[in-house]
Structures are given as structure tokens and as C-alpha cells.
CSV table of C-alpha atoms in Angstrom, one decimal:
chain,number,residue,atom,x,y,z
A,1,MET,CA,81.2,21.6,66.5
A,2,ALA,CA,83.6,23.6,68.6
A,3,GLU,CA,82.1,25.4,71.5
A,4,VAL,CA,83.0,28.8,70.3
A,5,ASP,CA,81.7,28.0,66.8
A,6,LEU,CA,78.4,27.0,68.4
A,7,ALA,CA,78.2,30.2,70.4
A,8,GLU,CA,78.8,32.3,67.3
A,9,LYS,CA,76.2,30.3,65.3
A,10,LEU,CA,73.6,30.8,68.0
A,11,SER,CA,74.5,34.4,68.3
A,12,GLU,CA,73.9,34.9,64.6
A,13,ARG,CA,70.5,33.1,64.9
A,14,LEU,CA,69.6,35.5,67.6
A,15,ARG,CA,70.6,38.6,65.6
A,16,LYS,CA,68.3,37.4,62.7
A,17,ALA,CA,65.4,36.9,65.1
A,18,VAL,CA,65.7,40.2,66.8
A,19,PRO,CA,64.1,42.5,64.2
A,20,ASP,CA,60.8,40.7,64.1
A,21,LEU,CA,60.8,40.5,68.0
A,22,GLU,CA,61.5,44.2,68.2
A,23,ARG,CA,58.5,44.9,65.8
A,24,LEU,CA,56.2,43.0,68.2
A,25,ASN,CA,57.7,44.9,71.1
A,26,ARG,CA,57.0,48.2,69.4
A,27,TYR,CA,53.4,47.2,68.9
A,28,TYR,CA,53.0,46.3,72.6
A,29,GLU,CA,54.6,49.6,73.6
A,30,GLY,CA,52.4,51.6,71.2
A,31,GLU,CA,55.3,52.8,69.1
A,32,GLN,CA,54.4,51.3,65.8
A,33,PRO,CA,54.6,53.3,62.6
A,34,LEU,CA,51.5,54.7,60.9
A,35,SER,CA,50.1,52.2,58.4
A,36,TYR,CA,47.7,52.4,55.5
A,37,MET,CA,48.7,56.0,54.5
A,38,HIS,CA,50.5,56.7,51.2
A,39,PRO,CA,54.1,57.9,51.7
A,40,GLU,CA,53.5,60.8,49.4
A,41,LEU,CA,50.6,62.0,51.5
A,42,LEU,CA,52.8,61.7,54.6
A,43,LYS,CA,55.4,63.9,52.9
A,44,GLU,CA,52.8,66.4,51.8
A,45,LEU,CA,51.6,66.7,55.4
A,46,GLN,CA,55.0,68.0,56.4
A,47,GLY,CA,55.1,66.4,59.8
A,48,ARG,CA,51.8,68.1,60.9
A,49,VAL,CA,50.1,64.8,61.6
A,50,ARG,CA,51.0,62.8,64.6
A,51,GLN,CA,49.5,59.3,64.8
A,52,LEU,CA,46.8,58.6,67.3
A,53,VAL,CA,47.6,55.2,68.7
A,54,ILE,CA,44.8,53.0,70.0
A,55,ASN,CA,46.9,50.5,71.9
A,56,TRP,CA,44.8,47.4,71.6
A,57,PRO,CA,47.9,45.1,71.5
A,58,ARG,CA,48.8,46.0,75.1
A,59,LEU,CA,45.1,45.5,76.1
A,60,VAL,CA,45.1,42.0,74.6
A,61,VAL,CA,48.4,41.0,76.3
A,62,ASP,CA,47.7,42.6,79.7
A,63,SER,CA,44.2,41.2,79.9
A,64,LEU,CA,45.6,37.7,79.8
A,65,GLU,CA,48.7,38.4,82.0
A,66,GLU,CA,46.5,39.9,84.8
A,67,ARG,CA,45.0,36.4,85.3
A,68,LEU,CA,48.3,34.5,85.4
A,69,ASP,CA,49.5,34.5,89.1
A,70,VAL,CA,51.7,31.7,90.4
A,71,GLU,CA,50.8,30.9,94.1
A,72,GLY,CA,53.0,27.9,94.8
A,73,PHE,CA,54.2,24.5,93.9
A,74,ARG,CA,53.0,21.1,94.8
A,75,LEU,CA,55.3,18.1,95.0
A,76,GLY,CA,53.4,14.9,95.1
A,77,ASP,CA,50.4,15.4,97.5
A,78,ALA,CA,51.8,18.3,99.5
A,79,VAL,CA,52.7,21.9,98.8
A,80,ASP,CA,56.5,22.3,98.9
A,81,GLU,CA,57.6,25.3,101.0
A,82,ARG,CA,61.2,25.0,99.9
A,83,MET,CA,60.4,25.7,96.3
A,84,TRP,CA,58.2,28.6,97.4
A,85,GLN,CA,61.2,29.9,99.4
A,86,TRP,CA,63.4,29.8,96.3
A,87,TRP,CA,60.6,31.6,94.4
A,88,GLN,CA,60.3,34.4,96.9
A,89,ALA,CA,64.1,34.7,97.3
A,90,ASN,CA,64.5,35.4,93.6
A,91,GLY,CA,61.7,37.9,93.5
A,92,LEU,CA,59.7,35.8,91.0
A,93,ASP,CA,56.3,37.2,92.0
A,94,LEU,CA,57.3,40.2,89.9
A,95,ALA,CA,59.7,38.6,87.5
A,96,SER,CA,57.2,35.9,86.5
A,97,GLN,CA,54.8,38.7,85.5
A,98,GLN,CA,57.5,40.2,83.3
A,99,ALA,CA,58.2,36.8,81.8
A,100,HIS,CA,54.6,36.2,81.0
A,101,VAL,CA,54.2,39.7,79.3
A,102,GLU,CA,57.4,39.0,77.2
A,103,ALA,CA,56.1,35.6,76.1
A,104,LEU,CA,52.6,36.8,75.3
A,105,ALA,CA,53.9,39.7,73.3
A,106,MET,CA,57.1,38.3,71.8
A,107,ARG,CA,56.3,34.6,71.6
A,108,ARG,CA,58.6,33.5,74.4
A,109,SER,CA,60.8,34.5,77.3
A,110,PHE,CA,63.4,32.6,79.2
A,111,ALA,CA,64.4,31.7,82.8
A,112,ILE,CA,68.1,30.8,83.6
A,113,VAL,CA,69.1,28.9,86.7
A,114,GLY,CA,72.5,29.0,88.3
A,115,SER,CA,74.3,28.8,91.6
A,116,ASN,CA,74.0,31.8,93.9
A,117,PRO,CA,77.3,33.2,95.1
A,118,ASP,CA,75.6,34.9,98.1
A,119,ASP,CA,73.6,31.9,99.3
A,120,HIS,CA,74.5,28.3,98.2
A,121,GLU,CA,71.2,26.9,99.5
A,122,VAL,CA,69.1,29.2,97.3
A,123,PRO,CA,69.7,28.8,93.5
A,124,LEU,CA,69.8,32.0,91.4
A,125,VAL,CA,66.9,32.3,88.9
A,126,THR,CA,66.8,35.2,86.4
A,127,VAL,CA,64.1,36.0,83.8
A,128,GLU,CA,65.4,36.9,80.4
A,129,SER,CA,64.1,38.7,77.3
A,130,PRO,CA,64.0,36.9,73.9
A,131,LEU,CA,65.8,39.9,72.5
A,132,GLN,CA,68.9,38.6,74.3
A,133,VAL,CA,68.5,34.8,74.6
A,134,ILE,CA,67.9,32.1,72.1
A,135,ALA,CA,67.8,28.3,72.6
A,136,ARG,CA,68.4,25.3,70.3
A,137,ARG,CA,66.2,22.3,70.8
A,138,ASP,CA,66.6,18.6,70.1
A,139,PRO,CA,64.2,17.9,67.2
A,140,ALA,CA,63.3,14.5,68.6
A,141,THR,CA,62.8,15.3,72.3
A,142,ARG,CA,62.3,19.0,72.0
A,143,ARG,CA,64.5,19.5,75.0
A,144,VAL,CA,66.9,22.4,75.0
A,145,GLN,CA,70.3,21.3,73.7
A,146,SER,CA,72.1,24.6,74.0
A,147,ALA,CA,71.4,28.3,74.5
A,148,VAL,CA,73.2,31.6,74.4
A,149,LYS,CA,72.6,35.0,76.0
A,150,VAL,CA,74.1,38.0,74.1
A,151,TRP,CA,74.3,41.5,75.5
A,152,SER,CA,76.4,44.6,75.1
A,153,ASP,CA,77.7,47.2,77.6
A,154,GLU,CA,77.7,50.9,77.3
A,155,ASP,CA,80.9,50.8,75.3
A,156,GLU,CA,79.1,48.5,72.8
A,157,ARG,CA,81.5,45.6,73.7
A,158,GLU,CA,79.6,42.3,73.1
A,159,TYR,CA,79.4,39.5,75.7
A,160,VAL,CA,78.1,36.0,75.1
A,161,THR,CA,77.3,33.2,77.5
A,162,LEU,CA,76.9,29.7,76.1
A,163,TYR,CA,74.8,27.2,78.1
A,164,LEU,CA,75.4,23.5,77.6
A,165,PRO,CA,74.2,20.5,79.6
A,166,ASP,CA,77.3,20.2,81.7
A,167,VAL,CA,79.1,23.5,81.3
A,168,THR,CA,78.5,27.3,81.0
A,169,ILE,CA,81.1,29.3,79.1
A,170,TRP,CA,81.5,33.1,79.0
A,171,TYR,CA,82.9,34.9,76.0
A,172,GLU,CA,83.8,38.4,75.1
A,173,GLY,CA,83.9,39.9,71.7
A,174,SER,CA,87.4,40.6,70.4
A,175,ALA,CA,87.9,43.8,68.3
A,176,GLU,CA,91.2,42.5,67.0
A,177,THR,CA,90.0,39.1,65.6
A,178,GLY,CA,86.3,39.8,65.2
A,179,ARG,CA,85.6,36.5,67.1
A,180,LEU,CA,84.7,35.5,70.6
A,181,ALA,CA,87.3,35.0,73.2
A,182,GLU,CA,86.6,32.7,76.2
A,183,THR,CA,86.9,34.5,79.5
A,184,GLY,CA,85.7,31.7,81.9
A,185,ARG,CA,83.7,28.5,82.4
A,186,ASP,CA,81.7,26.7,85.0
A,187,GLU,CA,81.7,22.9,84.9
A,188,HIS,CA,78.4,22.5,86.7
A,189,GLY,CA,77.7,18.9,85.5
A,190,LEU,CA,73.9,19.3,85.8
A,191,GLY,CA,73.2,17.1,82.8
A,192,ARG,CA,70.7,19.7,81.6
A,193,VAL,CA,70.9,23.1,80.0
A,194,PRO,CA,70.0,25.6,82.8
A,195,VAL,CA,67.9,27.6,80.4
A,196,VAL,CA,64.1,27.2,80.2
A,197,PRO,CA,62.0,28.7,77.4
A,198,ILE,CA,58.7,30.1,78.6
A,199,VAL,CA,56.7,29.7,75.4
A,200,ASN,CA,53.3,31.1,74.4
A,201,ARG,CA,51.1,28.8,72.4
A,202,GLY,CA,53.9,26.6,71.2
A,203,ARG,CA,53.0,24.3,68.4
A,204,ILE,CA,54.5,21.1,67.0
A,205,LEU,CA,56.4,22.8,64.2
A,206,GLN,CA,56.5,26.2,66.0
A,207,ALA,CA,58.1,25.2,69.2
A,208,ASP,CA,59.3,28.8,69.8
A,209,GLY,CA,55.7,30.1,70.2
A,210,VAL,CA,53.2,32.5,68.6
A,211,SER,CA,52.6,36.0,69.7
A,212,GLU,CA,49.1,37.0,71.0
A,213,LEU,CA,49.5,40.1,68.8
A,214,ALA,CA,49.8,38.2,65.5
A,215,ASP,CA,46.1,38.4,64.6
A,216,VAL,CA,45.5,41.8,66.3
A,217,ILE,CA,48.3,43.9,64.6
A,218,PRO,CA,46.5,44.4,61.2
A,219,ILE,CA,43.3,45.4,62.9
A,220,SER,CA,45.2,47.7,65.3
A,221,ASP,CA,46.9,49.3,62.3
A,222,ALA,CA,43.6,50.0,60.7
A,223,ALA,CA,42.2,51.4,63.9
A,224,CYS,CA,45.1,53.8,64.4
A,225,LYS,CA,44.8,54.9,60.8
A,226,ILE,CA,41.0,55.6,61.2
A,227,ALA,CA,41.6,57.4,64.5
A,228,THR,CA,44.3,59.5,62.9
A,229,ASP,CA,42.1,60.3,60.0
A,230,MET,CA,39.4,61.3,62.5
A,231,MET,CA,41.8,63.7,64.2
A,232,ILE,CA,42.7,65.2,60.8
A,233,GLY,CA,39.0,65.4,59.9
A,234,ALA,CA,38.3,67.1,63.2
A,235,ASP,CA,41.1,69.6,62.6
A,236,PHE,CA,39.9,70.6,59.2
A,237,ASN,CA,36.2,69.7,58.9
A,238,ALA,CA,34.7,69.6,62.4
A,239,ILE,CA,34.2,73.3,62.3
A,240,PRO,CA,32.5,75.3,59.6
A,241,ARG,CA,34.6,75.9,56.4
A,242,THR,CA,35.0,79.3,54.7
A,243,ILE,CA,35.1,79.5,50.9
A,244,ALA,CA,36.6,82.5,49.2
A,245,MET,CA,35.8,83.0,45.5
A,246,GLY,CA,37.3,85.5,43.2
A,247,MET,CA,40.7,85.4,44.8
A,248,THR,CA,44.1,84.1,43.5
A,249,GLU,CA,47.0,82.4,45.3
A,250,GLN,CA,48.8,85.7,45.5
A,251,ASP,CA,46.1,87.0,47.7
A,252,PHE,CA,47.2,84.6,50.5
A,253,THR,CA,50.4,85.7,52.3
A,254,ASP,CA,51.8,85.5,55.8
A,255,ARG,CA,52.3,88.5,58.1
A,256,ASP,CA,55.6,89.3,56.3
A,257,GLY,CA,54.0,89.3,52.9
A,258,ASN,CA,55.5,86.0,51.8
A,259,PRO,CA,53.2,83.5,49.8
A,260,VAL,CA,51.9,80.6,51.8
A,261,SER,CA,51.7,77.0,50.6
A,262,LYS,CA,48.5,75.3,49.6
A,263,TRP,CA,48.7,73.2,52.8
A,264,GLU,CA,48.9,76.3,55.0
A,265,LYS,CA,45.9,77.7,53.2
A,266,ILE,CA,44.0,74.5,54.0
A,267,ALA,CA,45.3,74.6,57.6
A,268,GLY,CA,43.9,78.2,57.8
A,269,ARG,CA,40.5,76.6,57.0
A,270,ILE,CA,39.9,78.7,53.8
A,271,TRP,CA,39.3,77.2,50.4
A,272,ALA,CA,39.8,79.6,47.6
A,273,VAL,CA,38.9,79.5,43.9
A,274,THR,CA,39.4,82.0,41.1
A,275,SER,CA,36.5,83.8,39.6
A,276,ALA,CA,35.9,86.7,37.2
A,277,PRO,CA,37.2,90.1,38.4
A,278,GLY,CA,34.9,91.9,40.8
A,279,GLU,CA,33.0,88.8,41.7
A,280,ALA,CA,34.8,88.0,45.0
A,281,GLU,CA,32.5,86.2,47.4
A,282,VAL,CA,32.8,84.5,50.8
A,283,LYS,CA,30.6,81.6,51.9
A,284,GLN,CA,30.6,79.1,54.8
A,285,LEU,CA,30.1,75.3,54.7
A,286,PRO,CA,28.6,73.3,57.6
A,287,ALA,CA,30.9,71.2,59.8
A,288,ALA,CA,31.4,67.6,58.9
A,289,ASP,CA,29.8,64.6,60.7
A,290,LEU,CA,32.5,62.4,62.2
A,291,ARG,CA,30.3,59.5,63.2
A,292,ASN,CA,31.5,57.3,60.3
A,293,PHE,CA,34.9,57.2,62.0
A,294,HIS,CA,33.3,56.3,65.3
A,295,ASP,CA,31.3,53.5,63.7
A,296,THR,CA,34.4,52.1,61.9
A,297,ILE,CA,36.5,52.1,65.1
A,298,ASN,CA,33.7,50.3,67.0
A,299,THR,CA,33.5,47.7,64.2
A,300,LEU,CA,37.3,47.1,64.5
A,301,ALA,CA,37.0,46.9,68.3
A,302,ARG,CA,34.4,44.2,67.9
A,303,LEU,CA,36.8,42.2,65.7
A,304,VAL,CA,39.6,42.5,68.2
A,305,ALA,CA,37.2,41.4,71.0
A,306,SER,CA,36.1,38.3,69.0
A,307,ILE,CA,39.7,37.3,68.2
A,308,ALA,CA,41.1,37.9,71.6
A,309,GLY,CA,38.1,36.6,73.6
A,310,LEU,CA,37.7,39.9,75.5
A,311,PRO,CA,34.4,40.9,77.0
A,312,PRO,CA,32.7,44.1,75.6
A,313,HIS,CA,33.2,46.1,78.8
A,314,TYR,CA,37.0,45.9,78.2
A,315,PHE,CA,36.5,48.3,75.3
A,316,GLY,CA,34.3,50.7,77.2
A,317,TRP,CA,31.0,49.4,75.8
A,318,SER,CA,28.1,49.6,78.3
A,319,ASP,CA,24.4,49.4,78.2
A,320,ALA,CA,22.0,51.7,80.1
A,321,ASN,CA,21.6,49.0,82.7
A,322,PRO,CA,24.8,47.9,84.5
A,323,ALA,CA,25.7,44.2,83.9
A,324,SER,CA,25.0,41.7,86.7
A,325,ALA,CA,27.8,39.7,88.2
A,326,ASP,CA,26.5,36.6,86.4
A,327,ALA,CA,26.5,38.4,83.1
A,328,ILE,CA,30.1,39.6,83.6
A,329,ARG,CA,31.3,36.1,84.4
A,330,SER,CA,29.5,34.8,81.3
A,331,ALA,CA,31.2,37.4,79.1
A,332,GLU,CA,34.6,36.5,80.5
A,333,THR,CA,34.2,32.7,79.9
A,334,ARG,CA,36.5,32.7,76.8
A,335,LEU,CA,39.1,34.9,78.4
A,336,VAL,CA,39.2,32.6,81.5
A,337,LYS,CA,39.6,29.5,79.3
A,338,ARG,CA,42.4,31.2,77.4
A,339,ALA,CA,44.1,32.1,80.7
A,340,GLU,CA,43.8,28.5,81.9
A,341,ARG,CA,45.5,27.3,78.7
A,342,ARG,CA,48.4,29.7,79.2
A,343,GLN,CA,48.7,28.5,82.8
A,344,ARG,CA,49.1,25.0,81.6
A,345,GLY,CA,51.9,25.9,79.2
A,346,PHE,CA,53.7,28.3,81.4
A,347,GLY,CA,53.3,26.0,84.4
A,348,GLU,CA,55.4,23.3,82.6
A,349,ALA,CA,58.2,25.9,82.2
A,350,TRP,CA,58.1,26.9,85.9
A,351,GLU,CA,58.2,23.3,87.0
A,352,GLU,CA,61.3,22.7,84.9
A,353,VAL,CA,62.8,25.8,86.5
A,354,MET,CA,62.2,24.2,90.0
A,355,ARG,CA,63.7,20.9,88.9
A,356,LEU,CA,66.8,22.8,87.8
A,357,CYS,CA,66.8,24.5,91.2
A,358,PHE,CA,66.9,21.1,92.9
A,359,LEU,CA,69.8,20.0,90.7
A,360,VAL,CA,71.7,23.1,91.6
A,361,ALA,CA,70.9,23.0,95.3
A,362,ASP,CA,71.1,19.2,95.9
A,363,GLY,CA,72.8,17.7,92.9
A,364,GLU,CA,69.8,15.4,92.3
A,365,LEU,CA,66.1,15.5,91.7
A,366,PRO,CA,63.5,14.4,94.4
A,367,ALA,CA,62.0,11.0,93.8
A,368,ASN,CA,58.6,12.4,92.9
A,369,ALA,CA,59.9,15.3,90.7
A,370,ALA,CA,57.8,14.1,87.8
A,371,ARG,CA,54.6,14.8,89.8
A,372,MET,CA,55.5,18.4,90.4
A,373,GLU,CA,52.6,20.9,89.8
A,374,THR,CA,52.4,24.6,89.6
A,375,VAL,CA,49.6,26.1,91.8
A,376,TRP,CA,47.9,29.0,90.0
A,377,ARG,CA,45.4,31.5,91.2
A,378,ASP,CA,41.9,31.0,89.8
A,379,PRO,CA,41.8,33.1,86.6
A,380,ALA,CA,38.1,33.7,86.9
A,381,THR,CA,36.7,36.5,89.0
A,382,PRO,CA,34.2,34.9,91.4
A,383,THR,CA,32.6,37.0,94.1
A,384,THR,CA,33.5,36.3,97.7
A,385,ALA,CA,30.0,34.9,98.4
A,386,ALA,CA,30.1,32.6,95.3
A,387,ALA,CA,33.5,31.3,96.3
A,388,ALA,CA,32.5,30.6,99.9
A,389,ASP,CA,29.3,28.9,98.7
A,390,ALA,CA,31.2,26.7,96.3
A,391,LEU,CA,33.8,25.7,98.9
A,392,ALA,CA,31.1,24.9,101.5
A,393,LYS,CA,29.3,22.6,99.0
A,394,LEU,CA,32.6,20.8,98.3
A,395,LYS,CA,33.1,20.3,102.0
A,396,ASP,CA,29.6,19.1,102.8
A,397,SER,CA,28.6,17.1,99.7
A,398,LEU,CA,32.0,15.5,99.0
A,399,GLU,CA,33.2,15.4,102.6
A,400,ILE,CA,36.5,17.1,101.7
A,401,PRO,CA,38.3,18.3,104.8
A,402,ALA,CA,38.1,22.0,105.3
A,403,GLN,CA,41.9,22.3,105.5
A,404,ALA,CA,42.3,20.8,102.1
A,405,LEU,CA,40.2,23.6,100.6
A,406,TRP,CA,42.2,26.5,102.0
A,407,GLU,CA,44.4,26.6,98.9
A,408,LYS,CA,41.3,27.2,96.8
A,409,VAL,CA,40.2,30.3,98.6
A,410,PRO,CA,40.4,33.2,96.0
A,411,GLY,CA,43.4,35.4,96.5
A,412,VAL,CA,45.0,33.4,99.3
A,413,THR,CA,48.8,32.9,99.1
A,414,GLN,CA,50.8,29.9,100.1
A,415,GLU,CA,52.3,31.9,103.0
A,416,GLU,CA,48.8,32.5,104.3
A,417,VAL,CA,47.9,28.8,104.0
A,418,ARG,CA,51.1,28.0,106.0
A,419,ARG,CA,50.1,30.4,108.8
A,420,TRP,CA,46.6,29.0,108.9
A,421,LYS,CA,47.9,25.4,109.2
A,422,ALA,CA,50.3,26.5,111.9
A,423,ALA,CA,47.5,28.2,113.8
A,424,ALA,CA,45.3,25.1,113.4
A,425,ASP,CA,48.1,22.8,114.7
A,426,ALA,CA,48.6,25.1,117.6
A,427,GLU,CA,44.9,25.0,118.5
A,428,ARG,CA,44.8,21.2,118.3
A,429,ASN,CA,48.0,21.0,120.5
A,430,ALA,CA,46.5,23.3,123.0
A,431,ALA,CA,43.2,21.3,123.1
A,432,ALA,CA,45.2,18.0,123.5
A,433,ARG,CA,47.3,19.6,126.3
A,434,ALA,CA,44.3,20.8,128.2
A,435,GLN,CA,42.6,17.4,127.9
A,436,ALA,CA,45.7,15.6,129.1
A,437,THR,CA,46.1,18.0,132.0
A,438,ALA,CA,42.5,17.4,133.0
A,439,PHE,CA,43.2,13.7,133.3
A,440,GLY,CA,46.3,14.3,135.3
A,441,LEU,CA,48.8,13.3,132.6
A,442,ASP,CA,52.2,14.9,132.1
A,443,VAL,CA,52.7,16.7,128.8
A,444,VAL,CA,56.1,16.5,127.2
A,445,ASP,CA,57.0,19.1,124.5
A,446,ARG,CA,58.6,17.6,121.4
A,447,ALA,CA,61.1,19.2,119.1
A,448,ASP,CA,58.6,19.3,116.2
A,449,GLY,CA,56.2,21.4,118.3
A,450,VAL,CA,53.6,18.7,118.7
A,451,ALA,CA,52.5,17.8,122.2
């Protein structure tokens, strides 16, 4: 297949995938339409009802994403500072969070690696939305065979970039021919497509992933409908109702004497019925009890909690007695395990990104590239005392060197570990220098900073 034909074919696949991805994005943003309400009723309401959105989809996604923090990369037995330098130079602390949110909500996101025109030693890594990028995989190896990015400028002119194992080609839409016209190419010769899918919950026959919102959307729709009904009920039934008997529709007019609609009479909180002449009567009904709405919403919230593995306090449930730290950790067990599963899948993608960075920067992979690992922050929430106690036991009972445990300190970054190691080396060098001087030995400084 010609390159331009492949670019157009993948672009068409992307256009077909976008509507469903946009639907998932609307649910994450809390912009979904009101469901479970008859269209005729919506028409009768004349725009008076605005949906009350309970945005549980965002809660489900953000609760997982908040526990997915990359803290470094390990190559073989050591933490590799060069990869962490690339990570920081590309602002991936923030961009990785955005990629994880996109993948959790819309099944997948992408990272694209290329040469950096401003610094040839630091590859350029960008994070991309599935609304603009799509990849085609080899059905046997499941590796990416080709990919495209499609976007438009403010003048609605379409641009397409085709990524292949050895070349990247840029196209621009032609208004005259209706086809893509090549505007440039980069013969990079990497041997790999520089596009990495970051897939959420990929399956054997669903390699493009599954959204965390898939099971939550129907329940969220029901909750928004019940909450909206509750607001309507509060508007018309939460205060006492007045009944006027012995009146006709002509008795209800606006300030200019014009007849008002039935809905406006209802909105005025007056129910009227006709009666025999001279028998006009006004009565008042008690306000309605809205607890049935509250109970239904609580039931739906429990369903979401069970599906998404979220602890009760995420939904605002609380007992009279505050939960202990052990109780909170126990309630978060499923959420922590789900976060660890996402770390494993997303970690594979970030490791492939770093391998591509080596190919761009050095033209080859390091010998131990297959042993690369992503270092993640602990997705659990241990207290400082509990973490310190656990590390002390590891050191004493298993005789693990203290320095080897620094990376496991909750919240510590690779940069902090590097500074700690540098400080420890400086202390050892100073002690060795003092001891050598005490014995009358000359100390020679070496280029690597070790005495």
C-alpha cells in the first residue's frame, strides 16, 4: 500500500473512532446529556430543567490516577539518571499524569518520540490524545506497525503525520484534490514506529484498551436522573402546595391579563380544579418527603463503589466514630491493587518510550535494555511511622543495606535519592581523608571525586 493511501486509511479509522471517544470524554468532563427522561417530557418542561450532574466518572478516574506517579527508571541493577534527565527535560511529571487520565477515561493515550531540534542529546517526547492519534498493530506481535496523528488549524486545514518504522512523513490536506499532499519527511531509520500506545486494561482481543467508565456510565446516568428529579421535586413539592377549587383556566392570567400555560400554573405552585359555581375553596397540602431520592442515590453510589473498588469515605459516607488508619488502609485495599495493575501496564509503555529515546539519542539500545523497569511511587497511603517501621525491619531482619532502601521511602524522588547518595559519598570520603591524614598519608583528589 502506498504511504499516502495508508495515511488516508488510518485517518479514516481515527474519524470513525472519535465519536465514541468524545462520548467518554464528555462523561469525564460532566457534560453528558440527561438520560432516562422521555423526550416529550423534556419538551414540555420548556427548558426549565437543568440537569444536576453527579460526576462519579471523574471520581473513578481521578481516584486511580492520583496513585500513579512515576519516580524514575531502573536499568539493570541501578537507577539510570540519564533517562530521568530526559523525563524531566520533557516535563513528563505533568504530561504523564495527563496521559494516564486520557487512558483511564478514553481507553488509551499515546507518547511520540522524536529528535529535539533545540538539544540533540535530549530526545523530544510528547503526550498525545486518542482523539488525534491512532495506531495499527501487527496481529502476530502486537507491536505498532504504523500510526497517524491528525489535527486541524484555526482555518480548518487538516494536517496528517504518518509514522512508520524507518520514516516519518508529513502531509497537508489539499482543497483542490481532496487528498493529502506530502510536505516533508524524516528518514530516521529507527527500525521502530516512534509512537507508543499507553493502554488501559488492554485485552488479547481488545488491544486498544477499555475505559474505566464503561461500567460506571449507566449508573451515573441513573444518579443524574434521580438527582434532577429530586431538584424538580424540591422545586414543586418540597414546600406546601395550594389547591384552588371552583376556578377555571381563565381565572389564571399574568400581570398583563394574558392566559398562562398549565406549566406556568404548576410552577406557581397552585393546582386548580373546576367546581360548581359559588363553591370556590382554597386548601393547602403538606410538603413532600424527598428521602426516597436520597436513598436511591446512596444505593447507586454503593454500586459505583463496589464496581470501581472505591472506599466509602470517597463518597462522603462516615460513621459517628472516625475511622482508624488501619481501617482506612483496609478499605483502600482494592483500590491499591487496581492502581498496581495499572502501574504494570502503563510501566511497559513508559519503558518503550525510554527505549525509543535511546535509539534517537544513541542510535542503539543499551545491552540490558530488556531489563528496564519503571520505578513507581507506592500507591498505598502508609503513615510515616508505619513506613519507617517497615524499612527498619527490612534492614535489620534481612540485612538489606540502608542505602538500598532509600528509594522505598514514601514520597522520595530520584533527585532526592541522588543527593542523599552524593552526601553519603562525601561523608565517606571525608572520613577516609581524615583517617589517612592521621596516619601521615598524602591524599590525592581524583577526577571522579573519590579520595
